[in-house]
mmCIF file of C-alpha atoms in Angstrom:
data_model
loop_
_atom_site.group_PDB
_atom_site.id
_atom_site.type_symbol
_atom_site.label_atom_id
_atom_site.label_comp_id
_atom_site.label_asym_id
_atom_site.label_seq_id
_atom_site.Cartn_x
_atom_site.Cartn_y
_atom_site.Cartn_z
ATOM 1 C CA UNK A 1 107.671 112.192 117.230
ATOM 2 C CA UNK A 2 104.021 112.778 118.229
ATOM 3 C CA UNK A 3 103.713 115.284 115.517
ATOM 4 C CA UNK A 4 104.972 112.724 112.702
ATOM 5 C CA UNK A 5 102.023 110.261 114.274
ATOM 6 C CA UNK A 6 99.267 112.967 115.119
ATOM 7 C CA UNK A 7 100.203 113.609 110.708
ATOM 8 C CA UNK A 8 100.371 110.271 109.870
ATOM 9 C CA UNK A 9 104.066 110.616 108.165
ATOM 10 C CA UNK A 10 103.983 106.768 107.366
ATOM 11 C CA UNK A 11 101.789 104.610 105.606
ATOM 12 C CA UNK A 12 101.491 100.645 105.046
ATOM 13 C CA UNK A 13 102.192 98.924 101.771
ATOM 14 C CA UNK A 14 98.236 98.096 101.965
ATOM 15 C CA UNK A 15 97.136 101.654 102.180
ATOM 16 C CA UNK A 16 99.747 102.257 99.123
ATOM 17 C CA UNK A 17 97.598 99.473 97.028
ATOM 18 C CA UNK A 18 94.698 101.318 98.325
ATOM 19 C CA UNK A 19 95.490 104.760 97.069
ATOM 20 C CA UNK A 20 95.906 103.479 93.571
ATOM 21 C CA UNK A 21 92.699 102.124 93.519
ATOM 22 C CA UNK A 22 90.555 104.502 95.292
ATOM 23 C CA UNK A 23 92.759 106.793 92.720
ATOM 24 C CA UNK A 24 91.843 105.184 89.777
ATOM 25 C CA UNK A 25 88.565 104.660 90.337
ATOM 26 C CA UNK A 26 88.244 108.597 91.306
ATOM 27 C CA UNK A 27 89.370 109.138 87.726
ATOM 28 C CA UNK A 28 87.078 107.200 86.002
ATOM 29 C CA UNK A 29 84.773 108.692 87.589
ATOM 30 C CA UNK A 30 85.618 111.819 87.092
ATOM 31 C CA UNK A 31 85.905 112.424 91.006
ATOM 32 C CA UNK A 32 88.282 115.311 91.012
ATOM 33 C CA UNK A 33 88.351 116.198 94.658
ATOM 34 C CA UNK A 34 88.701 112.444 95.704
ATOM 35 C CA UNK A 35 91.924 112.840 93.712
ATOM 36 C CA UNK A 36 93.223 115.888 95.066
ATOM 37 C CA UNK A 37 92.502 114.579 98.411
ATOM 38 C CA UNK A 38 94.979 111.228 97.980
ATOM 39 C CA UNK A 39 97.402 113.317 96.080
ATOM 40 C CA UNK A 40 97.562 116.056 98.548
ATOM 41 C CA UNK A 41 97.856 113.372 101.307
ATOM 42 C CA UNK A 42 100.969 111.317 99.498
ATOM 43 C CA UNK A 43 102.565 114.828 99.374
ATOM 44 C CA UNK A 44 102.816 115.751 102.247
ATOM 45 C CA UNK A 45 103.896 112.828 103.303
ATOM 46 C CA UNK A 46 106.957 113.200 101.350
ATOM 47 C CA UNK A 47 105.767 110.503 99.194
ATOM 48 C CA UNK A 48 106.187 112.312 95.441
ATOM 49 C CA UNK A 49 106.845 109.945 93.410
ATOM 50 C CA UNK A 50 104.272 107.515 93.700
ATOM 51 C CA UNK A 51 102.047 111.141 93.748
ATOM 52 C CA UNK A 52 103.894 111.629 90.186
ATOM 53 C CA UNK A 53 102.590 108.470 89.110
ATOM 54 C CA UNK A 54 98.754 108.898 90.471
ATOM 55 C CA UNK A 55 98.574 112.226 88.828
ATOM 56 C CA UNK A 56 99.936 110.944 85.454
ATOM 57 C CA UNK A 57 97.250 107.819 85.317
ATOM 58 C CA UNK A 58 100.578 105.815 85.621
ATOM 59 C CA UNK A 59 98.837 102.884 88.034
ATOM 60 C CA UNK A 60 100.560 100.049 85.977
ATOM 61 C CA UNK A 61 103.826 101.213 87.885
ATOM 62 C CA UNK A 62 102.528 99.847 90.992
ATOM 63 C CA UNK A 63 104.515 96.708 90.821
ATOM 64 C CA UNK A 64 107.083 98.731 90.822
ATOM 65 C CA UNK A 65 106.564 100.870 94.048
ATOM 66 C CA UNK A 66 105.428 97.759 95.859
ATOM 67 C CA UNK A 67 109.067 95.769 94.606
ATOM 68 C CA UNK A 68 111.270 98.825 95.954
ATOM 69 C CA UNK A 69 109.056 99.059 99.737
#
C-alpha cells in the first residue's frame, strides 16, 4: 500500500480536468516534453484511456471521462 501512495496510483477528478488542460495547452504550444510527461504519468497509472484521448487531441471527450468517475 505505501508503494501505490509513494507512486501516486490515484488521482482526483480535479487533477483529471487539470491534465487536459495543462495537455492542451502543451500542444498548442508545441511543448512536447510537457506532453510526454502527463502522458507518461496517466500510464502508469493504469489510466490509458483517457492517455488515448490526450495523445489523439481528443479533449472534447472530457465530459465524458468526468460522467463515468
Amino acid at each position: 500500500m505505501a508503494k501505490i501512495r509513494k507512486d501516486s496510483y490515484g488521482i482526483t477528478l480535479e487533477q483529471m480536468k487539470q491534465y487536459f488542460i495543462e495537455h492542451r495547452r502543451a500542444r498548442k504550444t508545441g511543448d512536447k516534453k510537457t506532453m510526454e510527461k502527463i502522458e507518461y504519468h496517466l500510464t502508469y497509472i493504469n489510466f490509458h484511456y483517457e492517455c488515448a484521448l490526450l495523445v489523439s487531441g481528443q479533449y472534447d471527450k472530457l465530459p465524458e471521462v468526468i460522467r463515468n468517475w
